[in-house]
Protein backbone atom coordinates (compact mmCIF):
# COMPACT_ATOMS: atom_id res chain seq x y z
CA UNK A 1 0.00 0.00 0.00
CA UNK A 2 2.86 2.37 0.81
CA UNK A 3 4.37 1.81 -2.65
CA UNK A 4 1.03 2.46 -4.28
CA UNK A 5 0.50 5.64 -2.24
CA UNK A 6 3.98 6.88 -3.15
CA UNK A 7 3.26 6.04 -6.78
CA UNK A 8 0.00 7.98 -6.71
CA UNK A 9 1.88 10.97 -5.31
CA UNK A 10 4.44 10.70 -8.11
CA UNK A 11 1.63 10.45 -10.65
CA UNK A 12 0.00 13.61 -9.30
CA UNK A 13 3.28 15.53 -9.55
CA UNK A 14 3.80 14.26 -13.09
CA UNK A 15 0.27 15.22 -14.14
CA UNK A 16 0.66 18.72 -12.65
CA UNK A 17 3.81 19.32 -14.69
CA UNK A 18 2.18 17.91 -17.80
CA UNK A 19 -0.87 20.15 -17.37
CA UNK A 20 1.31 23.23 -16.95
CA UNK A 21 3.29 22.49 -20.10
CA UNK A 22 0.12 21.53 -21.99
CA UNK A 23 -1.24 24.96 -21.11
CA UNK A 24 1.88 26.94 -22.07
CA UNK A 25 2.87 25.27 -25.35
CA UNK A 26 -0.38 26.08 -27.22
CA UNK A 27 -0.10 29.71 -26.13
CA UNK A 28 3.42 29.93 -27.54
CA UNK A 29 2.28 28.18 -30.74
CA UNK A 30 -0.61 30.65 -31.15
CA UNK A 31 1.64 33.68 -30.63
CA UNK A 32 4.19 32.28 -33.07
CA UNK A 33 1.53 31.66 -35.73
CA UNK A 34 0.58 35.37 -35.54
CA UNK A 35 4.10 36.30 -36.62
CA UNK A 36 3.65 35.57 -40.32
CA UNK A 37 6.89 36.98 -41.69
CA UNK A 38 5.23 37.57 -45.06
CA UNK A 39 6.90 40.17 -47.25
CA UNK A 40 10.16 40.18 -45.32
CA UNK A 41 12.21 43.27 -46.06
CA UNK A 42 9.23 45.35 -47.21
CA UNK A 43 8.38 46.87 -43.83
CA UNK A 44 11.49 47.41 -41.66
CA UNK A 45 9.54 48.54 -38.58
CA UNK A 46 7.27 45.48 -38.66
CA UNK A 47 10.22 43.13 -39.18
CA UNK A 48 12.01 44.67 -36.18
CA UNK A 49 8.86 44.34 -34.02
CA UNK A 50 8.35 40.73 -35.17
CA UNK A 51 11.98 39.91 -34.35
CA UNK A 52 11.51 41.33 -30.85
CA UNK A 53 8.34 39.24 -30.43
CA UNK A 54 10.13 36.08 -31.56
CA UNK A 55 12.93 36.73 -29.07
CA UNK A 56 10.32 37.10 -26.33
CA UNK A 57 8.81 33.75 -27.35
CA UNK A 58 12.26 32.18 -27.31
CA UNK A 59 12.78 33.43 -23.75
CA UNK A 60 9.34 32.11 -22.74
CA UNK A 61 10.16 28.67 -24.14
CA UNK A 62 13.54 28.62 -22.42
CA UNK A 63 11.61 29.34 -19.24
CA UNK A 64 9.87 25.96 -19.70
CA UNK A 65 13.13 23.98 -19.93
CA UNK A 66 13.18 23.33 -16.19
CA UNK A 67 9.58 22.10 -16.14
CA UNK A 68 10.25 19.76 -19.06
CA UNK A 69 13.37 18.39 -17.38
CA UNK A 70 11.45 17.84 -14.13
CA UNK A 71 8.63 16.14 -16.07
CA UNK A 72 11.03 13.76 -17.82
CA UNK A 73 12.82 12.88 -14.59
CA UNK A 74 9.53 12.40 -12.75
CA UNK A 75 8.21 10.34 -15.65
CA UNK A 76 11.19 7.98 -15.64
CA UNK A 77 10.68 7.25 -11.94
CA UNK A 78 6.95 6.83 -12.48
CA UNK A 79 7.47 4.41 -15.36
CA UNK A 80 9.81 2.30 -13.23
CA UNK A 81 7.38 2.27 -10.33
CA UNK A 82 4.45 1.29 -12.56
CA UNK A 83 6.50 -1.42 -14.23
CA UNK A 84 7.56 -2.82 -10.85
CA UNK A 85 3.87 -3.13 -9.94
CA UNK A 86 3.22 -4.83 -13.29
CA UNK A 87 1.15 -1.86 -14.55
CA UNK A 88 2.67 -1.87 -18.02
CA UNK A 89 -0.23 -0.15 -19.89
CA UNK A 90 -0.07 2.78 -17.44
CA UNK A 91 3.68 2.91 -17.82
CA UNK A 92 3.30 3.12 -21.61
CA UNK A 93 0.82 5.97 -21.23
CA UNK A 94 3.36 7.91 -19.16
CA UNK A 95 6.07 7.21 -21.74
CA UNK A 96 3.80 8.50 -24.51
CA UNK A 97 3.07 11.68 -22.53
CA UNK A 98 6.80 12.24 -21.96
CA UNK A 99 7.54 11.79 -25.67
CA UNK A 100 4.68 14.13 -26.63
CA UNK A 101 5.85 16.95 -24.35
CA UNK A 102 9.46 16.58 -25.46
CA UNK A 103 8.46 16.61 -29.13
CA UNK A 104 6.31 19.72 -28.72
CA UNK A 105 9.15 21.52 -26.96
CA UNK A 106 11.71 20.58 -29.61
CA UNK A 107 9.37 21.48 -32.48
CA UNK A 108 8.75 24.91 -30.96
CA UNK A 109 12.50 25.39 -30.48
CA UNK A 110 13.06 24.61 -34.15
CA UNK A 111 10.22 26.81 -35.44
CA UNK A 112 11.20 29.76 -33.26
CA UNK A 113 14.85 29.37 -34.27
CA UNK A 114 13.97 29.38 -37.97
CA UNK A 115 11.72 32.41 -37.61
CA UNK A 116 14.36 34.28 -35.61
CA UNK A 117 16.99 33.52 -38.24
CA UNK A 118 14.73 34.74 -41.09
CA UNK A 119 13.83 37.98 -39.31
CA UNK A 120 17.40 38.63 -38.10
CA UNK A 121 18.62 38.29 -41.68
CA UNK A 122 15.91 40.65 -42.96
CA UNK A 123 16.57 43.27 -40.28
CA UNK A 124 20.33 43.06 -40.87
CA UNK A 125 19.84 43.50 -44.61
CA UNK A 126 17.56 46.49 -44.05
CA UNK A 127 20.15 48.10 -41.78
CA UNK A 128 22.81 47.54 -44.42
CA UNK A 129 20.61 49.21 -47.03
CA UNK A 130 19.85 52.07 -44.65
CA UNK A 131 23.57 52.59 -44.08
CA UNK A 132 24.23 52.67 -47.83
CA UNK A 133 21.41 55.14 -48.37
CA UNK A 134 22.72 57.33 -45.57
CA UNK A 135 26.12 57.25 -47.22
CA UNK A 136 24.58 58.31 -50.52
CA UNK A 137 22.67 61.15 -48.89
CA UNK A 138 25.84 62.39 -47.20
CA UNK A 139 27.72 62.22 -50.51
CA UNK A 140 24.90 64.09 -52.28
CA UNK A 141 24.94 66.84 -49.66
CA UNK A 142 28.71 67.23 -49.86
CA UNK A 143 28.67 67.16 -53.67
CA UNK A 144 25.89 69.74 -53.88
CA UNK A 145 27.82 72.02 -51.53
CA UNK A 146 30.98 71.56 -53.61
CA UNK A 147 29.16 72.37 -56.85
CA UNK A 148 27.57 75.49 -55.39
CA UNK A 149 30.96 76.76 -54.23
CA UNK A 150 33.09 75.73 -57.19
CA UNK A 151 35.01 78.53 -58.94
CA UNK A 152 34.02 79.93 -62.30
CA UNK A 153 35.46 78.31 -65.41
CA UNK A 154 39.02 79.49 -65.76
CA UNK A 155 40.46 80.92 -68.95
CA UNK A 156 43.85 79.65 -67.91
CA UNK A 157 44.69 76.53 -69.89
CA UNK A 158 46.21 74.59 -66.98
CA UNK A 159 43.48 75.52 -64.54
CA UNK A 160 40.81 74.72 -67.12
CA UNK A 161 42.38 71.31 -67.68
CA UNK A 162 42.27 70.62 -63.94
CA UNK A 163 38.64 71.73 -63.76
CA UNK A 164 37.70 69.43 -66.64
CA UNK A 165 39.50 66.56 -64.93
CA UNK A 166 37.58 67.21 -61.70
CA UNK A 167 34.33 67.37 -63.66
CA UNK A 168 35.03 63.99 -65.28
CA UNK A 169 35.78 62.47 -61.86
CA UNK A 170 32.55 63.91 -60.47
CA UNK A 171 30.56 62.56 -63.43
CA UNK A 172 32.08 59.13 -62.77
CA UNK A 173 31.08 59.29 -59.10
CA UNK A 174 27.56 60.33 -60.03
CA UNK A 175 27.19 57.45 -62.47
CA UNK A 176 28.58 54.95 -59.93
CA UNK A 177 26.20 56.14 -57.21
CA UNK A 178 23.28 56.10 -59.64
CA UNK A 179 24.00 52.42 -60.31
CA UNK A 180 24.26 51.78 -56.55
CA UNK A 181 20.91 53.48 -55.97
CA UNK A 182 19.28 51.38 -58.70
CA UNK A 183 20.64 48.23 -57.05
CA UNK A 184 19.27 49.29 -53.67
CA UNK A 185 15.92 50.02 -55.30
CA UNK A 186 15.80 46.50 -56.73
CA UNK A 187 16.73 44.97 -53.36
CA UNK A 188 14.01 46.82 -51.48
CA UNK A 189 11.36 46.72 -54.20
CA UNK A 190 10.35 50.23 -53.11
CA UNK A 191 10.81 53.01 -55.62
CA UNK A 192 9.10 56.11 -54.23
CA UNK A 193 11.88 57.50 -52.02
CA UNK A 194 14.56 56.05 -54.29
CA UNK A 195 13.09 57.88 -57.28
CA UNK A 196 13.48 61.15 -55.37
CA UNK A 197 17.11 60.36 -54.58
CA UNK A 198 17.81 59.31 -58.16
CA UNK A 199 16.28 62.55 -59.41
CA UNK A 200 18.59 64.48 -57.09
CA UNK A 201 21.62 62.59 -58.43
CA UNK A 202 20.60 63.32 -62.02
CA UNK A 203 20.17 66.96 -61.13
CA UNK A 204 23.72 67.04 -59.77
CA UNK A 205 24.96 65.56 -63.04
CA UNK A 206 23.29 68.33 -65.03
CA UNK A 207 24.93 71.15 -63.10
mmCIF file of C-alpha atoms in Angstrom:
data_model
loop_
_atom_site.group_PDB
_atom_site.id
_atom_site.type_symbol
_atom_site.label_atom_id
_atom_site.label_comp_id
_atom_site.label_asym_id
_atom_site.label_seq_id
_atom_site.Cartn_x
_atom_site.Cartn_y
_atom_site.Cartn_z
ATOM 1 C CA UNK A 1 0.000 0.000 0.000
ATOM 2 C CA UNK A 2 2.864 2.372 0.810
ATOM 3 C CA UNK A 3 4.374 1.811 -2.646
ATOM 4 C CA UNK A 4 1.028 2.465 -4.276
ATOM 5 C CA UNK A 5 0.504 5.641 -2.236
ATOM 6 C CA UNK A 6 3.976 6.877 -3.153
ATOM 7 C CA UNK A 7 3.257 6.043 -6.785
ATOM 8 C CA UNK A 8 0.002 7.976 -6.706
ATOM 9 C CA UNK A 9 1.875 10.971 -5.307
ATOM 10 C CA UNK A 10 4.441 10.699 -8.108
ATOM 11 C CA UNK A 11 1.631 10.450 -10.651
ATOM 12 C CA UNK A 12 0.002 13.608 -9.303
ATOM 13 C CA UNK A 13 3.283 15.527 -9.547
ATOM 14 C CA UNK A 14 3.797 14.256 -13.091
ATOM 15 C CA UNK A 15 0.269 15.221 -14.136
ATOM 16 C CA UNK A 16 0.663 18.716 -12.646
ATOM 17 C CA UNK A 17 3.812 19.323 -14.688
ATOM 18 C CA UNK A 18 2.184 17.908 -17.803
ATOM 19 C CA UNK A 19 -0.869 20.146 -17.368
ATOM 20 C CA UNK A 20 1.306 23.228 -16.946
ATOM 21 C CA UNK A 21 3.288 22.485 -20.102
ATOM 22 C CA UNK A 22 0.125 21.532 -21.986
ATOM 23 C CA UNK A 23 -1.243 24.960 -21.111
ATOM 24 C CA UNK A 24 1.875 26.942 -22.065
ATOM 25 C CA UNK A 25 2.873 25.270 -25.350
ATOM 26 C CA UNK A 26 -0.381 26.076 -27.223
ATOM 27 C CA UNK A 27 -0.096 29.714 -26.126
ATOM 28 C CA UNK A 28 3.419 29.928 -27.539
ATOM 29 C CA UNK A 29 2.275 28.180 -30.735
ATOM 30 C CA UNK A 30 -0.605 30.652 -31.146
ATOM 31 C CA UNK A 31 1.640 33.681 -30.629
ATOM 32 C CA UNK A 32 4.195 32.275 -33.071
ATOM 33 C CA UNK A 33 1.532 31.664 -35.728
ATOM 34 C CA UNK A 34 0.582 35.366 -35.540
ATOM 35 C CA UNK A 35 4.098 36.302 -36.620
ATOM 36 C CA UNK A 36 3.654 35.565 -40.316
ATOM 37 C CA UNK A 37 6.889 36.981 -41.687
ATOM 38 C CA UNK A 38 5.231 37.573 -45.063
ATOM 39 C CA UNK A 39 6.899 40.168 -47.246
ATOM 40 C CA UNK A 40 10.156 40.177 -45.317
ATOM 41 C CA UNK A 41 12.209 43.272 -46.065
ATOM 42 C CA UNK A 42 9.225 45.350 -47.212
ATOM 43 C CA UNK A 43 8.380 46.872 -43.835
ATOM 44 C CA UNK A 44 11.487 47.415 -41.656
ATOM 45 C CA UNK A 45 9.538 48.539 -38.585
ATOM 46 C CA UNK A 46 7.269 45.477 -38.659
ATOM 47 C CA UNK A 47 10.221 43.135 -39.176
ATOM 48 C CA UNK A 48 12.007 44.665 -36.176
ATOM 49 C CA UNK A 49 8.862 44.337 -34.024
ATOM 50 C CA UNK A 50 8.352 40.731 -35.168
ATOM 51 C CA UNK A 51 11.975 39.914 -34.350
ATOM 52 C CA UNK A 52 11.510 41.333 -30.855
ATOM 53 C CA UNK A 53 8.340 39.244 -30.428
ATOM 54 C CA UNK A 54 10.132 36.081 -31.559
ATOM 55 C CA UNK A 55 12.933 36.727 -29.067
ATOM 56 C CA UNK A 56 10.319 37.100 -26.329
ATOM 57 C CA UNK A 57 8.815 33.747 -27.351
ATOM 58 C CA UNK A 58 12.261 32.182 -27.315
ATOM 59 C CA UNK A 59 12.782 33.431 -23.753
ATOM 60 C CA UNK A 60 9.343 32.114 -22.736
ATOM 61 C CA UNK A 61 10.159 28.670 -24.142
ATOM 62 C CA UNK A 62 13.545 28.616 -22.417
ATOM 63 C CA UNK A 63 11.614 29.337 -19.242
ATOM 64 C CA UNK A 64 9.868 25.959 -19.701
ATOM 65 C CA UNK A 65 13.126 23.983 -19.928
ATOM 66 C CA UNK A 66 13.180 23.334 -16.190
ATOM 67 C CA UNK A 67 9.579 22.099 -16.137
ATOM 68 C CA UNK A 68 10.253 19.756 -19.058
ATOM 69 C CA UNK A 69 13.374 18.389 -17.381
ATOM 70 C CA UNK A 70 11.447 17.844 -14.135
ATOM 71 C CA UNK A 71 8.633 16.139 -16.067
ATOM 72 C CA UNK A 72 11.029 13.759 -17.820
ATOM 73 C CA UNK A 73 12.823 12.881 -14.587
ATOM 74 C CA UNK A 74 9.534 12.400 -12.753
ATOM 75 C CA UNK A 75 8.207 10.338 -15.647
ATOM 76 C CA UNK A 76 11.187 7.984 -15.636
ATOM 77 C CA UNK A 77 10.682 7.254 -11.940
ATOM 78 C CA UNK A 78 6.953 6.835 -12.476
ATOM 79 C CA UNK A 79 7.475 4.412 -15.364
ATOM 80 C CA UNK A 80 9.812 2.300 -13.234
ATOM 81 C CA UNK A 81 7.381 2.269 -10.329
ATOM 82 C CA UNK A 82 4.455 1.292 -12.557
ATOM 83 C CA UNK A 83 6.496 -1.416 -14.234
ATOM 84 C CA UNK A 84 7.558 -2.823 -10.855
ATOM 85 C CA UNK A 85 3.869 -3.132 -9.940
ATOM 86 C CA UNK A 86 3.217 -4.828 -13.287
ATOM 87 C CA UNK A 87 1.146 -1.863 -14.548
ATOM 88 C CA UNK A 88 2.673 -1.874 -18.024
ATOM 89 C CA UNK A 89 -0.232 -0.152 -19.887
ATOM 90 C CA UNK A 90 -0.072 2.782 -17.441
ATOM 91 C CA UNK A 91 3.684 2.909 -17.815
ATOM 92 C CA UNK A 92 3.297 3.115 -21.609
ATOM 93 C CA UNK A 93 0.818 5.971 -21.227
ATOM 94 C CA UNK A 94 3.356 7.910 -19.165
ATOM 95 C CA UNK A 95 6.071 7.206 -21.739
ATOM 96 C CA UNK A 96 3.800 8.500 -24.511
ATOM 97 C CA UNK A 97 3.072 11.677 -22.531
ATOM 98 C CA UNK A 98 6.798 12.237 -21.956
ATOM 99 C CA UNK A 99 7.541 11.795 -25.673
ATOM 100 C CA UNK A 100 4.676 14.130 -26.630
ATOM 101 C CA UNK A 101 5.846 16.948 -24.351
ATOM 102 C CA UNK A 102 9.460 16.577 -25.464
ATOM 103 C CA UNK A 103 8.463 16.609 -29.133
ATOM 104 C CA UNK A 104 6.314 19.718 -28.716
ATOM 105 C CA UNK A 105 9.149 21.521 -26.960
ATOM 106 C CA UNK A 106 11.714 20.577 -29.606
ATOM 107 C CA UNK A 107 9.374 21.481 -32.481
ATOM 108 C CA UNK A 108 8.753 24.914 -30.962
ATOM 109 C CA UNK A 109 12.499 25.393 -30.477
ATOM 110 C CA UNK A 110 13.058 24.606 -34.150
ATOM 111 C CA UNK A 111 10.218 26.814 -35.439
ATOM 112 C CA UNK A 112 11.203 29.765 -33.259
ATOM 113 C CA UNK A 113 14.847 29.365 -34.268
ATOM 114 C CA UNK A 114 13.973 29.380 -37.975
ATOM 115 C CA UNK A 115 11.718 32.412 -37.609
ATOM 116 C CA UNK A 116 14.362 34.277 -35.608
ATOM 117 C CA UNK A 117 16.991 33.525 -38.245
ATOM 118 C CA UNK A 118 14.733 34.741 -41.086
ATOM 119 C CA UNK A 119 13.834 37.977 -39.309
ATOM 120 C CA UNK A 120 17.397 38.630 -38.104
ATOM 121 C CA UNK A 121 18.619 38.289 -41.676
ATOM 122 C CA UNK A 122 15.912 40.654 -42.963
ATOM 123 C CA UNK A 123 16.574 43.273 -40.278
ATOM 124 C CA UNK A 124 20.332 43.060 -40.867
ATOM 125 C CA UNK A 125 19.840 43.499 -44.609
ATOM 126 C CA UNK A 126 17.561 46.487 -44.045
ATOM 127 C CA UNK A 127 20.147 48.102 -41.779
ATOM 128 C CA UNK A 128 22.811 47.540 -44.416
ATOM 129 C CA UNK A 129 20.608 49.207 -47.034
ATOM 130 C CA UNK A 130 19.854 52.073 -44.650
ATOM 131 C CA UNK A 131 23.572 52.589 -44.083
ATOM 132 C CA UNK A 132 24.230 52.668 -47.826
ATOM 133 C CA UNK A 133 21.411 55.140 -48.373
ATOM 134 C CA UNK A 134 22.722 57.331 -45.568
ATOM 135 C CA UNK A 135 26.125 57.252 -47.222
ATOM 136 C CA UNK A 136 24.576 58.306 -50.523
ATOM 137 C CA UNK A 137 22.675 61.150 -48.888
ATOM 138 C CA UNK A 138 25.839 62.387 -47.196
ATOM 139 C CA UNK A 139 27.722 62.221 -50.511
ATOM 140 C CA UNK A 140 24.904 64.087 -52.284
ATOM 141 C CA UNK A 141 24.944 66.843 -49.657
ATOM 142 C CA UNK A 142 28.713 67.231 -49.858
ATOM 143 C CA UNK A 143 28.668 67.157 -53.667
ATOM 144 C CA UNK A 144 25.886 69.741 -53.879
ATOM 145 C CA UNK A 145 27.817 72.021 -51.533
ATOM 146 C CA UNK A 146 30.981 71.560 -53.608
ATOM 147 C CA UNK A 147 29.155 72.368 -56.852
ATOM 148 C CA UNK A 148 27.570 75.490 -55.394
ATOM 149 C CA UNK A 149 30.964 76.758 -54.229
ATOM 150 C CA UNK A 150 33.087 75.734 -57.186
ATOM 151 C CA UNK A 151 35.012 78.534 -58.939
ATOM 152 C CA UNK A 152 34.023 79.930 -62.304
ATOM 153 C CA UNK A 153 35.463 78.306 -65.406
ATOM 154 C CA UNK A 154 39.017 79.486 -65.758
ATOM 155 C CA UNK A 155 40.464 80.921 -68.954
ATOM 156 C CA UNK A 156 43.849 79.653 -67.911
ATOM 157 C CA UNK A 157 44.685 76.528 -69.893
ATOM 158 C CA UNK A 158 46.215 74.592 -66.983
ATOM 159 C CA UNK A 159 43.481 75.520 -64.538
ATOM 160 C CA UNK A 160 40.814 74.715 -67.122
ATOM 161 C CA UNK A 161 42.380 71.306 -67.679
ATOM 162 C CA UNK A 162 42.268 70.623 -63.941
ATOM 163 C CA UNK A 163 38.640 71.734 -63.755
ATOM 164 C CA UNK A 164 37.701 69.434 -66.639
ATOM 165 C CA UNK A 165 39.501 66.563 -64.927
ATOM 166 C CA UNK A 166 37.582 67.208 -61.703
ATOM 167 C CA UNK A 167 34.330 67.373 -63.663
ATOM 168 C CA UNK A 168 35.031 63.995 -65.279
ATOM 169 C CA UNK A 169 35.783 62.475 -61.858
ATOM 170 C CA UNK A 170 32.554 63.910 -60.468
ATOM 171 C CA UNK A 171 30.565 62.561 -63.426
ATOM 172 C CA UNK A 172 32.082 59.132 -62.774
ATOM 173 C CA UNK A 173 31.085 59.286 -59.104
ATOM 174 C CA UNK A 174 27.556 60.332 -60.031
ATOM 175 C CA UNK A 175 27.189 57.446 -62.467
ATOM 176 C CA UNK A 176 28.578 54.954 -59.933
ATOM 177 C CA UNK A 177 26.204 56.139 -57.214
ATOM 178 C CA UNK A 178 23.280 56.104 -59.644
ATOM 179 C CA UNK A 179 23.996 52.418 -60.313
ATOM 180 C CA UNK A 180 24.260 51.778 -56.549
ATOM 181 C CA UNK A 181 20.911 53.480 -55.974
ATOM 182 C CA UNK A 182 19.278 51.379 -58.702
ATOM 183 C CA UNK A 183 20.643 48.233 -57.051
ATOM 184 C CA UNK A 184 19.270 49.285 -53.668
ATOM 185 C CA UNK A 185 15.920 50.022 -55.296
ATOM 186 C CA UNK A 186 15.799 46.502 -56.730
ATOM 187 C CA UNK A 187 16.727 44.975 -53.363
ATOM 188 C CA UNK A 188 14.006 46.823 -51.481
ATOM 189 C CA UNK A 189 11.360 46.724 -54.196
ATOM 190 C CA UNK A 190 10.350 50.232 -53.110
ATOM 191 C CA UNK A 191 10.812 53.008 -55.623
ATOM 192 C CA UNK A 192 9.098 56.106 -54.229
ATOM 193 C CA UNK A 193 11.878 57.498 -52.023
ATOM 194 C CA UNK A 194 14.557 56.050 -54.287
ATOM 195 C CA UNK A 195 13.093 57.880 -57.275
ATOM 196 C CA UNK A 196 13.482 61.154 -55.371
ATOM 197 C CA UNK A 197 17.107 60.359 -54.584
ATOM 198 C CA UNK A 198 17.815 59.311 -58.160
ATOM 199 C CA UNK A 199 16.280 62.553 -59.407
ATOM 200 C CA UNK A 200 18.585 64.484 -57.090
ATOM 201 C CA UNK A 201 21.618 62.588 -58.428
ATOM 202 C CA UNK A 202 20.599 63.318 -62.021
ATOM 203 C CA UNK A 203 20.168 66.965 -61.133
ATOM 204 C CA UNK A 204 23.716 67.036 -59.770
ATOM 205 C CA UNK A 205 24.957 65.557 -63.037
ATOM 206 C CA UNK A 206 23.291 68.328 -65.028
ATOM 207 C CA UNK A 207 24.927 71.154 -63.101
#
